[in-house]
CSV table of C-alpha atoms in Angstrom, one decimal:
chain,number,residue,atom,x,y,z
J,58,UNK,CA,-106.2,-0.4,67.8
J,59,UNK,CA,-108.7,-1.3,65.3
J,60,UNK,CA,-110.7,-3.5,68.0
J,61,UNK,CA,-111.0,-0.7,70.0
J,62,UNK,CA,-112.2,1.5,67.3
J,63,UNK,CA,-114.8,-1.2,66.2
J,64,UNK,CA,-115.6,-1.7,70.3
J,65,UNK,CA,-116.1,2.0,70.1
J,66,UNK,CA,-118.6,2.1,67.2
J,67,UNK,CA,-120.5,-1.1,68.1
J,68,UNK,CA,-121.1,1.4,71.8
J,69,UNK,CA,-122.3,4.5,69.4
J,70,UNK,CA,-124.4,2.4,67.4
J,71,UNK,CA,-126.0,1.2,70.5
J,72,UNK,CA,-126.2,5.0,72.1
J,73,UNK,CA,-127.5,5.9,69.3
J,74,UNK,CA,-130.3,2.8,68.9
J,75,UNK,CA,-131.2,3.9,72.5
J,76,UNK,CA,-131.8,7.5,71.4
J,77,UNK,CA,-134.4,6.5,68.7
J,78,UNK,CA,-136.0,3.6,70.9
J,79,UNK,CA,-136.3,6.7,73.3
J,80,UNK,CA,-137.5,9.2,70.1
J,81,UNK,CA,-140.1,6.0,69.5
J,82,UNK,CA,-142.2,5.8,72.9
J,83,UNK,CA,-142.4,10.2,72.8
J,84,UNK,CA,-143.6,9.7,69.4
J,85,UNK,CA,-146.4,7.2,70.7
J,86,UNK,CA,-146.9,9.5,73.4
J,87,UNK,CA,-147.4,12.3,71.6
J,88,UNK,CA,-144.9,14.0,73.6
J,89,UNK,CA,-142.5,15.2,70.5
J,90,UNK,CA,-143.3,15.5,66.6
J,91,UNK,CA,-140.4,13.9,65.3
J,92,UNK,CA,-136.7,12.6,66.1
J,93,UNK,CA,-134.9,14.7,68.6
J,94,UNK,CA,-131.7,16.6,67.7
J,95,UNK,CA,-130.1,14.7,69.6
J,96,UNK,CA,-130.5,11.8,67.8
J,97,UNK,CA,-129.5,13.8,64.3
J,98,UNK,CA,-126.4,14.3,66.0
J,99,UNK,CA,-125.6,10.8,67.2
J,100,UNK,CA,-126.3,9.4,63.5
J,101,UNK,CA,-123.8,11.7,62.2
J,102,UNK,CA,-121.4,10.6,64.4
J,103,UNK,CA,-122.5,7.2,63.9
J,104,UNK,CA,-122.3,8.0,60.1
J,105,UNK,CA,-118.4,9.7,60.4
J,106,UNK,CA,-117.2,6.3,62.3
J,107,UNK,CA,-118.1,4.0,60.1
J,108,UNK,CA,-117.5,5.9,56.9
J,109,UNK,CA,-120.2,5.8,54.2
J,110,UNK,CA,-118.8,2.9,52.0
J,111,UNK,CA,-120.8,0.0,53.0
J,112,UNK,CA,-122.6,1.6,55.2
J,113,UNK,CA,-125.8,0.1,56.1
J,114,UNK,CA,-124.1,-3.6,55.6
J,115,UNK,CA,-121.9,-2.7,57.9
J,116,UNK,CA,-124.1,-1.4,60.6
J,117,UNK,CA,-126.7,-4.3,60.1
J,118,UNK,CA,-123.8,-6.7,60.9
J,119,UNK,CA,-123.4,-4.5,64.0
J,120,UNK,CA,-126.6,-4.7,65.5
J,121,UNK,CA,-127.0,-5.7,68.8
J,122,UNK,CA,-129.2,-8.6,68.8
J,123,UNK,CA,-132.4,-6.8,70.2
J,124,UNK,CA,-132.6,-4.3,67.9
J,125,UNK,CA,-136.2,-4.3,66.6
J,126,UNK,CA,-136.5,-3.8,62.7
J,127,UNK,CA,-138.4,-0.4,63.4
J,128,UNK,CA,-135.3,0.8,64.9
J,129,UNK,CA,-133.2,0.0,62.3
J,130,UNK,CA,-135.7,1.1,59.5
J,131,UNK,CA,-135.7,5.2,61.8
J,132,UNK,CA,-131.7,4.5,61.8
J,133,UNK,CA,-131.3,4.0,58.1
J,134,UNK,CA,-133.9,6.5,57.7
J,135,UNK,CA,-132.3,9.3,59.3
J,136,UNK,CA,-129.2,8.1,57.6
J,137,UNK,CA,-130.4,8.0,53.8
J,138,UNK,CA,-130.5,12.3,54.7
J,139,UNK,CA,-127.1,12.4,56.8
J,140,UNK,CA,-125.0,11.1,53.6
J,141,UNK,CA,-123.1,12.7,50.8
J,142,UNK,CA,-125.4,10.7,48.2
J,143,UNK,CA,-128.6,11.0,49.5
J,144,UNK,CA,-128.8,7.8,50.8
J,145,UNK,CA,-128.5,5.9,47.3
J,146,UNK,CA,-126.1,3.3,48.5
J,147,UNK,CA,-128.0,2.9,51.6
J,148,UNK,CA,-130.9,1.6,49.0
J,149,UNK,CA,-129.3,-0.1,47.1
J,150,UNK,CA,-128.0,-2.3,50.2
J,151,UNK,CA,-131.7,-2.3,51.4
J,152,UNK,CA,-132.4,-3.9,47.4
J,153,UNK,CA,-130.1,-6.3,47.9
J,154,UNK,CA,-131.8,-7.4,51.7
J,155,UNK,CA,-134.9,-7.8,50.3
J,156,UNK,CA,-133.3,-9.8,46.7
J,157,UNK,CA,-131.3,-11.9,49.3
J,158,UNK,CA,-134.5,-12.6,51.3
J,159,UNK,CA,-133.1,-14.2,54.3
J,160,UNK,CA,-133.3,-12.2,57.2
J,161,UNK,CA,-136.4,-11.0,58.5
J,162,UNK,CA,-135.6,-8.1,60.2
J,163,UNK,CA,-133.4,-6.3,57.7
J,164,UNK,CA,-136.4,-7.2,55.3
J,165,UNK,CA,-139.1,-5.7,57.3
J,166,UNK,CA,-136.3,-2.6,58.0
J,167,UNK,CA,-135.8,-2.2,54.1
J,168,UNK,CA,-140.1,-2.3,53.5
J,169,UNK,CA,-140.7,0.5,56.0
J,170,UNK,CA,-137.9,3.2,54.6
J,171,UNK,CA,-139.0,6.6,52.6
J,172,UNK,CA,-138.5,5.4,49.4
J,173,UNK,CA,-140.0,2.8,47.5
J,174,UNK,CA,-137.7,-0.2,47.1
J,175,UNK,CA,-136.0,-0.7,44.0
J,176,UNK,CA,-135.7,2.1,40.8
J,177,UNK,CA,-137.7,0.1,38.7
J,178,UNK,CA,-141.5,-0.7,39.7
J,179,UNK,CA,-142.1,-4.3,37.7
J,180,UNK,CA,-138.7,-5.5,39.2
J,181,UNK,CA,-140.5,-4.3,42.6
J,182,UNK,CA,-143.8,-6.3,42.2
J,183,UNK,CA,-141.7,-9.5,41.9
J,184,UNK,CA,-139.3,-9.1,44.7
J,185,UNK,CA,-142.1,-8.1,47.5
J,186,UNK,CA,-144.6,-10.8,45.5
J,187,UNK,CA,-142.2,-13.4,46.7
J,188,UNK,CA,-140.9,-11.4,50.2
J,189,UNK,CA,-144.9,-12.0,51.3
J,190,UNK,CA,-144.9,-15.4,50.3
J,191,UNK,CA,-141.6,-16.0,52.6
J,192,UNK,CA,-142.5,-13.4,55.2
J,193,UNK,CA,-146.2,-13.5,56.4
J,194,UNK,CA,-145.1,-10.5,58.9
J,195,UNK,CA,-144.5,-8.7,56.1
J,196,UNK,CA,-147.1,-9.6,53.5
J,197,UNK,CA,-149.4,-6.5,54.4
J,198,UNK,CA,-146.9,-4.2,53.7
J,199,UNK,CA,-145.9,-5.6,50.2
J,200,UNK,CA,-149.4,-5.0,49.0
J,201,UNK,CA,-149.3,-1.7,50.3
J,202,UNK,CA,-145.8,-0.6,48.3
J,203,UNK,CA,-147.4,-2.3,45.2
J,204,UNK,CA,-150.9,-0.7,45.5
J,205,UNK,CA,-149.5,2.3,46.2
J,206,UNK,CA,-146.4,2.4,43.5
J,207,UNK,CA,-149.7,1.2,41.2
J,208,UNK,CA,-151.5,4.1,41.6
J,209,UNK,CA,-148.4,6.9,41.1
J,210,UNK,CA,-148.1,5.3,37.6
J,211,UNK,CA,-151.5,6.3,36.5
């Protein structure tokens, strides 16, 4: 029974993977403003399967193979808003990606969210300080969160 459940999820996760690669190209084409409603509803399913505890460690270890980080960063996205807390234990497994530092496409995922990574912003400078010395890919958008974190302080 519970292989079947998990075969069951790993299928919505990619149904719903599909949907935002989809919601992706009629972004680029200008053909829609934002995700379709369709996909809203497929992350809240996705969200009921798998239960919010753990969430987003739970769907990363899930991931088909050639998911891109972009659609992962949309899913976790759309997710931070489809949970009971806002999506703070979402970010908090995001944190821990980029404090583990090992996997380059749940890093660049956790960089490109809403929300700046980590609560605190000096704690911030030294995680993404060393994420663009592992990650080249990623350097750019370190010195972006950091710039930008900068300038909301003053």
């Amino acid at each position: 029974r519970s292989l079947r459940r998990s075969k069951t999820m790993r299928s919505l996760l990619q149904e719903t993977l599909e949907r935002i690669a989809a919601d992706q190209l009629a972004l680029i084409a200008e053909t829609q403003e934002g995700f379709s409603s369709a996909t809203f509803q497929l992350v809240n399913k996705l969200v009921a399967a798998y239960g919010e505890d753990g969430l987003a460690n739970r769907v990363a270890a899930d991931l088909p193979s050639d998911t891109t980080w972009r659609q992962l960063a949309d899913l976790l996205g759309i997710m931070i808003w489809s949970t009971s807390d806002n999506g703070s234990a979402i970010c908090r497994s995001t944190d821990a990606w980029l404090l583990e530092g090992s996997d380059e496409r749940l890093v660049l995922a956790a960089l490109h969210l809403d929300t700046y990574p980590f609560r605190e912003r000096k704690e911030m400078e030294q995680v993404l300080t060393s994420i663009a010395e592992a990650f080249p890919r990623a350097a750019d958008r370190c010195r972006e969160l950091i710039a930008s974190r900068r300038r909301e302080a003053e």
